[in-house]
Amino acid sequence: MHISILTFEGFNELDSLIAFGVLNRIKQPGWRVTIASPERRVTSMNGLVLESQVSLHEACEADAVIIGSGIKTREIAADATLMAQLRLDPDGQLLAAQCSGALILAKLGLLNGVPACTDLTTKPWLQDADVEVLNQPFYAAGNVATAGGCLASNYLAAWIIARLISKEAAADALHYVAPVGEKEEFVSHVMGLVGAYFHDQSAQPTMGGVGTESRMPQK
């Protein structure tokens, strides 16, 4: 299983790296989490430099893709050449967007008629794109999920792990990163919110996509 986090120039460190850390709690053979960027290196909004591990092309073929957030998301969404490289398919992979990453999903036409979660800064931009913005941290419809607020990246990571492996694996990963003395409460809260969307099977992937025996690891 390959999960890739799209990380662009001016990225928000929390949005990309919290999910990266939680997802990497899975130590199962074949489980791979990568950072993907248009350039070899990208610099965060606070000066942290990351080196891209895979190309955008390889990232777009991953089993799950998280679109990270940052201060230049509107510029990215307006870059036709860059956007043309983002060939994402909710019928064959899980798609998740953190904060302003939802704007990229919207511009790609992947939020048509689907409400989304985002940060307060991005909210009016999404509304201008005719997307209903929800006042909550996480929402999922079929194979597309969005989260609003940096620390909501835990929800996206848990949703992906639960969908690709199991709810138990997601709970274990969350338990590891949760604050001491608050672990059970933290896990219960996140899994309770994310789990509310597991009943939605309206957009199950096609054969060979996520959720099928050909790509699902054994529990």
PDB file of C-alpha atoms in Angstrom:
ATOM      1  CA  MET A   1       0.000   0.000   0.000  1.00  0.00           C
ATOM      2  CA  HIS A   2       1.344   3.378  -0.991  1.00  0.00           C
ATOM      3  CA  ILE A   3       0.055   6.554   0.649  1.00  0.00           C
ATOM      4  CA  SER A   4       1.448   9.813  -0.700  1.00  0.00           C
ATOM      5  CA  ILE A   5       1.139  13.300   0.768  1.00  0.00           C
ATOM      6  CA  LEU A   6       1.218  16.091  -1.816  1.00  0.00           C
ATOM      7  CA  THR A   7       3.360  18.826  -0.315  1.00  0.00           C
ATOM      8  CA  PHE A   8       3.883  22.106  -2.135  1.00  0.00           C
ATOM      9  CA  GLU A   9       6.047  25.202  -1.717  1.00  0.00           C
ATOM     10  CA  GLY A  10       4.880  27.188   1.311  1.00  0.00           C
ATOM     11  CA  PHE A  11       3.354  24.084   2.912  1.00  0.00           C
ATOM     12  CA  ASN A  12       2.037  23.965   6.458  1.00  0.00           C
ATOM     13  CA  GLU A  13       4.316  21.642   8.420  1.00  0.00           C
ATOM     14  CA  LEU A  14       1.565  20.316  10.684  1.00  0.00           C
ATOM     15  CA  ASP A  15      -0.717  19.463   7.794  1.00  0.00           C
ATOM     16  CA  SER A  16       1.816  17.225   6.049  1.00  0.00           C
ATOM     17  CA  LEU A  17       3.944  15.898   8.882  1.00  0.00           C
ATOM     18  CA  ILE A  18       1.358  14.934  11.494  1.00  0.00           C
ATOM     19  CA  ALA A  19      -0.351  12.691   8.961  1.00  0.00           C
ATOM     20  CA  PHE A  20       3.064  11.412   7.830  1.00  0.00           C
ATOM     21  CA  GLY A  21       3.932  10.450  11.408  1.00  0.00           C
ATOM     22  CA  VAL A  22       0.623   8.788  12.252  1.00  0.00           C
ATOM     23  CA  LEU A  23       0.511   6.851   8.985  1.00  0.00           C
ATOM     24  CA  ASN A  24       4.044   5.602   9.564  1.00  0.00           C
ATOM     25  CA  ARG A  25       2.960   3.917  12.789  1.00  0.00           C
ATOM     26  CA  ILE A  26       1.901   1.067  10.501  1.00  0.00           C
ATOM     27  CA  LYS A  27       4.829  -1.337  10.175  1.00  0.00           C
ATOM     28  CA  GLN A  28       3.154  -3.817   7.861  1.00  0.00           C
ATOM     29  CA  PRO A  29       5.148  -5.164   4.874  1.00  0.00           C
ATOM     30  CA  GLY A  30       4.402  -3.183   1.739  1.00  0.00           C
ATOM     31  CA  TRP A  31       3.053  -0.170   3.621  1.00  0.00           C
ATOM     32  CA  ARG A  32       4.787   2.956   2.316  1.00  0.00           C
ATOM     33  CA  VAL A  33       4.157   6.628   3.103  1.00  0.00           C
ATOM     34  CA  THR A  34       5.840   9.294   0.976  1.00  0.00           C
ATOM     35  CA  ILE A  35       6.103  13.033   0.503  1.00  0.00           C
ATOM     36  CA  ALA A  36       5.515  14.121  -3.098  1.00  0.00           C
ATOM     37  CA  SER A  37       6.306  17.559  -4.492  1.00  0.00           C
ATOM     38  CA  PRO A  38       6.591  19.214  -7.914  1.00  0.00           C
ATOM     39  CA  GLU A  39      10.185  20.179  -7.132  1.00  0.00           C
ATOM     40  CA  ARG A  40      13.038  18.213  -5.608  1.00  0.00           C
ATOM     41  CA  ARG A  41      12.827  20.346  -2.456  1.00  0.00           C
ATOM     42  CA  VAL A  42      10.071  22.496  -0.999  1.00  0.00           C
ATOM     43  CA  THR A  43      10.212  25.054   1.797  1.00  0.00           C
ATOM     44  CA  SER A  44       7.445  25.363   4.358  1.00  0.00           C
ATOM     45  CA  MET A  45       5.688  28.565   5.410  1.00  0.00           C
ATOM     46  CA  ASN A  46       8.104  28.702   8.362  1.00  0.00           C
ATOM     47  CA  GLY A  47      11.317  27.807   6.538  1.00  0.00           C
ATOM     48  CA  LEU A  48      11.512  24.027   6.963  1.00  0.00           C
ATOM     49  CA  VAL A  49      12.981  22.355   3.872  1.00  0.00           C
ATOM     50  CA  LEU A  50      11.726  18.925   2.811  1.00  0.00           C
ATOM     51  CA  GLU A  51      13.067  16.718   0.050  1.00  0.00           C
ATOM     52  CA  SER A  52      10.493  15.065  -2.173  1.00  0.00           C
ATOM     53  CA  GLN A  53      10.555  11.274  -2.068  1.00  0.00           C
ATOM     54  CA  VAL A  54       8.446  10.561  -5.158  1.00  0.00           C
ATOM     55  CA  SER A  55       7.245  12.461  -8.211  1.00  0.00           C
ATOM     56  CA  LEU A  56       3.717  13.785  -8.590  1.00  0.00           C
ATOM     57  CA  HIS A  57       3.171  11.153 -11.276  1.00  0.00           C
ATOM     58  CA  GLU A  58       4.019   8.309  -8.900  1.00  0.00           C
ATOM     59  CA  ALA A  59       2.019   9.931  -6.110  1.00  0.00           C
ATOM     60  CA  CYS A  60      -1.086  10.082  -8.269  1.00  0.00           C
ATOM     61  CA  GLU A  61      -0.884   6.309  -8.726  1.00  0.00           C
ATOM     62  CA  ALA A  62      -0.853   5.683  -4.962  1.00  0.00           C
ATOM     63  CA  ASP A  63      -3.584   3.788  -3.128  1.00  0.00           C
ATOM     64  CA  ALA A  64      -4.318   6.910  -1.089  1.00  0.00           C
ATOM     65  CA  VAL A  65      -3.380  10.545  -1.640  1.00  0.00           C
ATOM     66  CA  ILE A  66      -3.480  13.378   0.878  1.00  0.00           C
ATOM     67  CA  ILE A  67      -3.408  16.902  -0.525  1.00  0.00           C
ATOM     68  CA  GLY A  68      -1.610  19.060   1.993  1.00  0.00           C
ATOM     69  CA  SER A  69      -2.200  22.705   2.756  1.00  0.00           C
ATOM     70  CA  GLY A  70      -0.082  25.840   2.617  1.00  0.00           C
ATOM     71  CA  ILE A  71       0.106  29.554   1.971  1.00  0.00           C
ATOM     72  CA  LYS A  72       0.366  29.158  -1.800  1.00  0.00           C
ATOM     73  CA  THR A  73      -2.576  26.843  -2.435  1.00  0.00           C
ATOM     74  CA  ARG A  74      -4.510  29.411  -4.450  1.00  0.00           C
ATOM     75  CA  GLU A  75      -1.481  29.895  -6.716  1.00  0.00           C
ATOM     76  CA  ILE A  76      -1.216  26.136  -7.173  1.00  0.00           C
ATOM     77  CA  ALA A  77      -4.921  25.817  -7.957  1.00  0.00           C
ATOM     78  CA  ALA A  78      -4.531  28.530 -10.612  1.00  0.00           C
ATOM     79  CA  ASP A  79      -1.501  26.846 -12.229  1.00  0.00           C
ATOM     80  CA  ALA A  80      -3.004  24.913 -15.151  1.00  0.00           C
ATOM     81  CA  THR A  81       0.251  23.098 -15.941  1.00  0.00           C
ATOM     82  CA  LEU A  82       0.677  21.867 -12.384  1.00  0.00           C
ATOM     83  CA  MET A  83      -2.975  20.975 -11.930  1.00  0.00           C
ATOM     84  CA  ALA A  84      -2.901  18.910 -15.132  1.00  0.00           C
ATOM     85  CA  GLN A  85      -0.360  16.625 -13.434  1.00  0.00           C
ATOM     86  CA  LEU A  86      -2.775  15.776 -10.627  1.00  0.00           C
ATOM     87  CA  ARG A  87      -4.616  12.880 -12.220  1.00  0.00           C
ATOM     88  CA  LEU A  88      -6.562  11.599  -9.248  1.00  0.00           C
ATOM     89  CA  ASP A  89      -9.360   9.039  -9.378  1.00  0.00           C
ATOM     90  CA  PRO A  90     -11.789   8.561  -6.463  1.00  0.00           C
ATOM     91  CA  ASP A  91     -13.030   5.348  -8.090  1.00  0.00           C
ATOM     92  CA  GLY A  92      -9.629   3.710  -7.673  1.00  0.00           C
ATOM     93  CA  GLN A  93      -7.988   5.416  -4.702  1.00  0.00           C
ATOM     94  CA  LEU A  94      -8.705   7.191  -1.445  1.00  0.00           C
ATOM     95  CA  LEU A  95      -8.435  10.974  -1.702  1.00  0.00           C
ATOM     96  CA  ALA A  96      -8.040  13.243   1.304  1.00  0.00           C
ATOM     97  CA  ALA A  97      -7.517  16.988   1.555  1.00  0.00           C
ATOM     98  CA  GLN A  98      -6.226  18.909   4.532  1.00  0.00           C
ATOM     99  CA  CYS A  99      -7.406  22.513   5.016  1.00  0.00           C
ATOM    100  CA  SER A 100      -6.741  24.475   1.796  1.00  0.00           C
ATOM    101  CA  GLY A 101      -6.032  21.212  -0.018  1.00  0.00           C
ATOM    102  CA  ALA A 102      -9.807  21.025  -0.428  1.00  0.00           C
ATOM    103  CA  LEU A 103      -9.539  23.927  -2.873  1.00  0.00           C
ATOM    104  CA  ILE A 104      -7.410  21.753  -5.147  1.00  0.00           C
ATOM    105  CA  LEU A 105      -9.978  18.962  -4.980  1.00  0.00           C
ATOM    106  CA  ALA A 106     -12.645  21.496  -5.902  1.00  0.00           C
ATOM    107  CA  LYS A 107     -10.673  22.861  -8.853  1.00  0.00           C
ATOM    108  CA  LEU A 108     -10.120  19.297 -10.074  1.00  0.00           C
ATOM    109  CA  GLY A 109     -13.875  18.782 -10.085  1.00  0.00           C
ATOM    110  CA  LEU A 110     -13.739  16.153  -7.350  1.00  0.00           C
ATOM    111  CA  LEU A 111     -16.073  17.915  -4.911  1.00  0.00           C
ATOM    112  CA  ASN A 112     -19.030  18.395  -7.221  1.00  0.00           C
ATOM    113  CA  GLY A 113     -22.071  18.419  -4.968  1.00  0.00           C
ATOM    114  CA  VAL A 114     -20.031  17.189  -1.993  1.00  0.00           C
ATOM    115  CA  PRO A 115     -19.630  19.405   1.095  1.00  0.00           C
ATOM    116  CA  ALA A 116     -16.163  19.831   2.566  1.00  0.00           C
ATOM    117  CA  CYS A 117     -14.230  20.781   5.666  1.00  0.00           C
ATOM    118  CA  THR A 118     -11.446  23.346   5.539  1.00  0.00           C
ATOM    119  CA  ASP A 119      -9.712  26.045   7.578  1.00  0.00           C
ATOM    120  CA  LEU A 120     -11.301  29.430   8.200  1.00  0.00           C
ATOM    121  CA  THR A 121      -8.983  31.233   5.766  1.00  0.00           C
ATOM    122  CA  THR A 122      -9.875  28.907   2.896  1.00  0.00           C
ATOM    123  CA  LYS A 123     -13.599  28.839   3.653  1.00  0.00           C
ATOM    124  CA  PRO A 124     -14.572  31.828   1.451  1.00  0.00           C
ATOM    125  CA  TRP A 125     -12.432  30.550  -1.442  1.00  0.00           C
ATOM    126  CA  LEU A 126     -14.245  27.211  -1.376  1.00  0.00           C
ATOM    127  CA  GLN A 127     -17.582  28.954  -1.164  1.00  0.00           C
ATOM    128  CA  ASP A 128     -16.618  30.979  -4.232  1.00  0.00           C
ATOM    129  CA  ALA A 129     -16.047  27.616  -5.940  1.00  0.00           C
ATOM    130  CA  ASP A 130     -19.647  26.640  -5.047  1.00  0.00           C
ATOM    131  CA  VAL A 131     -18.613  24.166  -2.359  1.00  0.00           C
ATOM    132  CA  GLU A 132     -20.645  23.927   0.838  1.00  0.00           C
ATOM    133  CA  VAL A 133     -18.246  24.341   3.775  1.00  0.00           C
ATOM    134  CA  LEU A 134     -19.116  22.463   6.963  1.00  0.00           C
ATOM    135  CA  ASN A 135     -18.426  23.733  10.470  1.00  0.00           C
ATOM    136  CA  GLN A 136     -16.746  20.526  11.600  1.00  0.00           C
ATOM    137  CA  PRO A 137     -13.249  18.988  11.537  1.00  0.00           C
ATOM    138  CA  PHE A 138     -13.839  16.008   9.237  1.00  0.00           C
ATOM    139  CA  TYR A 139     -16.201  14.797   6.538  1.00  0.00           C
ATOM    140  CA  ALA A 140     -16.089  11.855   4.138  1.00  0.00           C
ATOM    141  CA  ALA A 141     -18.242  10.812   1.215  1.00  0.00           C
ATOM    142  CA  GLY A 142     -17.304   7.540  -0.419  1.00  0.00           C
ATOM    143  CA  ASN A 143     -13.571   7.632  -1.120  1.00  0.00           C
ATOM    144  CA  VAL A 144     -13.102  11.385  -0.628  1.00  0.00           C
ATOM    145  CA  ALA A 145     -12.423  12.978   2.765  1.00  0.00           C
ATOM    146  CA  THR A 146     -11.621  16.509   3.897  1.00  0.00           C
ATOM    147  CA  ALA A 147     -10.441  17.958   7.197  1.00  0.00           C
ATOM    148  CA  GLY A 148     -10.303  21.481   8.587  1.00  0.00           C
ATOM    149  CA  GLY A 149      -7.722  22.712  11.096  1.00  0.00           C
ATOM    150  CA  CYS A 150      -4.098  21.564  11.332  1.00  0.00           C
ATOM    151  CA  LEU A 151      -4.648  19.048  14.113  1.00  0.00           C
ATOM    152  CA  ALA A 152      -7.541  17.524  12.172  1.00  0.00           C
ATOM    153  CA  SER A 153      -4.885  15.733  10.127  1.00  0.00           C
ATOM    154  CA  ASN A 154      -5.235  12.963  12.719  1.00  0.00           C
ATOM    155  CA  TYR A 155      -8.713  12.309  11.346  1.00  0.00           C
ATOM    156  CA  LEU A 156      -7.462  11.911   7.788  1.00  0.00           C
ATOM    157  CA  ALA A 157      -4.696   9.536   8.867  1.00  0.00           C
ATOM    158  CA  ALA A 158      -7.106   7.445  10.943  1.00  0.00           C
ATOM    159  CA  TRP A 159      -9.638   7.308   8.099  1.00  0.00           C
ATOM    160  CA  ILE A 160      -7.011   6.105   5.628  1.00  0.00           C
ATOM    161  CA  ILE A 161      -5.629   3.433   7.967  1.00  0.00           C
ATOM    162  CA  ALA A 162      -9.114   2.205   8.825  1.00  0.00           C
ATOM    163  CA  ARG A 163     -10.110   2.020   5.165  1.00  0.00           C
ATOM    164  CA  LEU A 164      -6.924   0.323   3.974  1.00  0.00           C
ATOM    165  CA  ILE A 165      -6.279  -1.979   6.938  1.00  0.00           C
ATOM    166  CA  SER A 166      -8.721  -1.923   9.865  1.00  0.00           C
ATOM    167  CA  LYS A 167     -10.295   0.244  12.529  1.00  0.00           C
ATOM    168  CA  GLU A 168      -8.160  -1.550  15.096  1.00  0.00           C
ATOM    169  CA  ALA A 169      -4.966  -0.563  13.291  1.00  0.00           C
ATOM    170  CA  ALA A 170      -6.144   3.047  13.141  1.00  0.00           C
ATOM    171  CA  ALA A 171      -6.937   3.058  16.858  1.00  0.00           C
ATOM    172  CA  ASP A 172      -3.509   1.611  17.675  1.00  0.00           C
ATOM    173  CA  ALA A 173      -1.749   4.298  15.619  1.00  0.00           C
ATOM    174  CA  LEU A 174      -3.732   7.045  17.326  1.00  0.00           C
ATOM    175  CA  HIS A 175      -3.082   5.563  20.767  1.00  0.00           C
ATOM    176  CA  TYR A 176       0.661   5.807  20.186  1.00  0.00           C
ATOM    177  CA  VAL A 177       0.605   9.534  19.338  1.00  0.00           C
ATOM    178  CA  ALA A 178      -2.088  10.583  21.833  1.00  0.00           C
ATOM    179  CA  PRO A 179      -1.115  12.544  24.963  1.00  0.00           C
ATOM    180  CA  VAL A 180      -0.342  10.481  28.053  1.00  0.00           C
ATOM    181  CA  GLY A 181      -3.299  10.424  30.408  1.00  0.00           C
ATOM    182  CA  GLU A 182      -5.689  11.199  27.563  1.00  0.00           C
ATOM    183  CA  LYS A 183      -5.071   8.272  25.236  1.00  0.00           C
ATOM    184  CA  GLU A 184      -8.362   6.411  25.590  1.00  0.00           C
ATOM    185  CA  GLU A 185     -10.409   9.605  25.384  1.00  0.00           C
ATOM    186  CA  PHE A 186      -8.438  10.823  22.351  1.00  0.00           C
ATOM    187  CA  VAL A 187      -8.763   7.556  20.445  1.00  0.00           C
ATOM    188  CA  SER A 188     -12.452   7.248  21.270  1.00  0.00           C
ATOM    189  CA  HIS A 189     -13.141  10.790  20.077  1.00  0.00           C
ATOM    190  CA  VAL A 190     -11.273  10.491  16.767  1.00  0.00           C
ATOM    191  CA  MET A 191     -12.533   7.015  15.926  1.00  0.00           C
ATOM    192  CA  GLY A 192     -16.069   7.959  16.906  1.00  0.00           C
ATOM    193  CA  LEU A 193     -16.091  10.896  14.515  1.00  0.00           C
ATOM    194  CA  VAL A 194     -14.321   9.129  11.653  1.00  0.00           C
ATOM    195  CA  GLY A 195     -16.264   5.914  12.153  1.00  0.00           C
ATOM    196  CA  ALA A 196     -19.540   7.703  11.517  1.00  0.00           C
ATOM    197  CA  TYR A 197     -18.635   7.709   7.814  1.00  0.00           C
ATOM    198  CA  PHE A 198     -17.655   4.067   7.389  1.00  0.00           C
ATOM    199  CA  HIS A 199     -21.230   3.078   6.561  1.00  0.00           C
ATOM    200  CA  ASP A 200     -21.085   5.114   3.332  1.00  0.00           C
ATOM    201  CA  GLN A 201     -20.350   2.586   0.606  1.00  0.00           C
ATOM    202  CA  SER A 202     -21.808   4.680  -2.221  1.00  0.00           C
ATOM    203  CA  ALA A 203     -18.462   5.080  -3.932  1.00  0.00           C
ATOM    204  CA  GLN A 204     -16.685   1.786  -3.517  1.00  0.00           C
ATOM    205  CA  PRO A 205     -13.556   1.588  -5.709  1.00  0.00           C
ATOM    206  CA  THR A 206     -13.540  -0.506  -8.846  1.00  0.00           C
ATOM    207  CA  MET A 207     -11.734  -3.832  -8.998  1.00  0.00           C
ATOM    208  CA  GLY A 208      -8.033  -3.354  -8.444  1.00  0.00           C
ATOM    209  CA  GLY A 209      -8.668  -0.198  -6.439  1.00  0.00           C
ATOM    210  CA  VAL A 210      -8.546   0.342  -2.698  1.00  0.00           C
ATOM    211  CA  GLY A 211     -10.758  -1.899  -0.654  1.00  0.00           C
ATOM    212  CA  THR A 212     -10.400  -4.931  -2.927  1.00  0.00           C
ATOM    213  CA  GLU A 213      -8.638  -8.159  -2.105  1.00  0.00           C
ATOM    214  CA  SER A 214      -5.977  -7.534  -4.734  1.00  0.00           C
ATOM    215  CA  ARG A 215      -4.591  -4.553  -2.819  1.00  0.00           C
ATOM    216  CA  MET A 216      -5.815  -4.990   0.721  1.00  0.00           C
ATOM    217  CA  PRO A 217      -3.136  -6.355   3.087  1.00  0.00           C
ATOM    218  CA  GLN A 218      -4.017  -9.299   5.279  1.00  0.00           C
ATOM    219  CA  LYS A 219      -5.071  -8.366   8.810  1.00  0.00           C
TER     220      LYS A 219
END
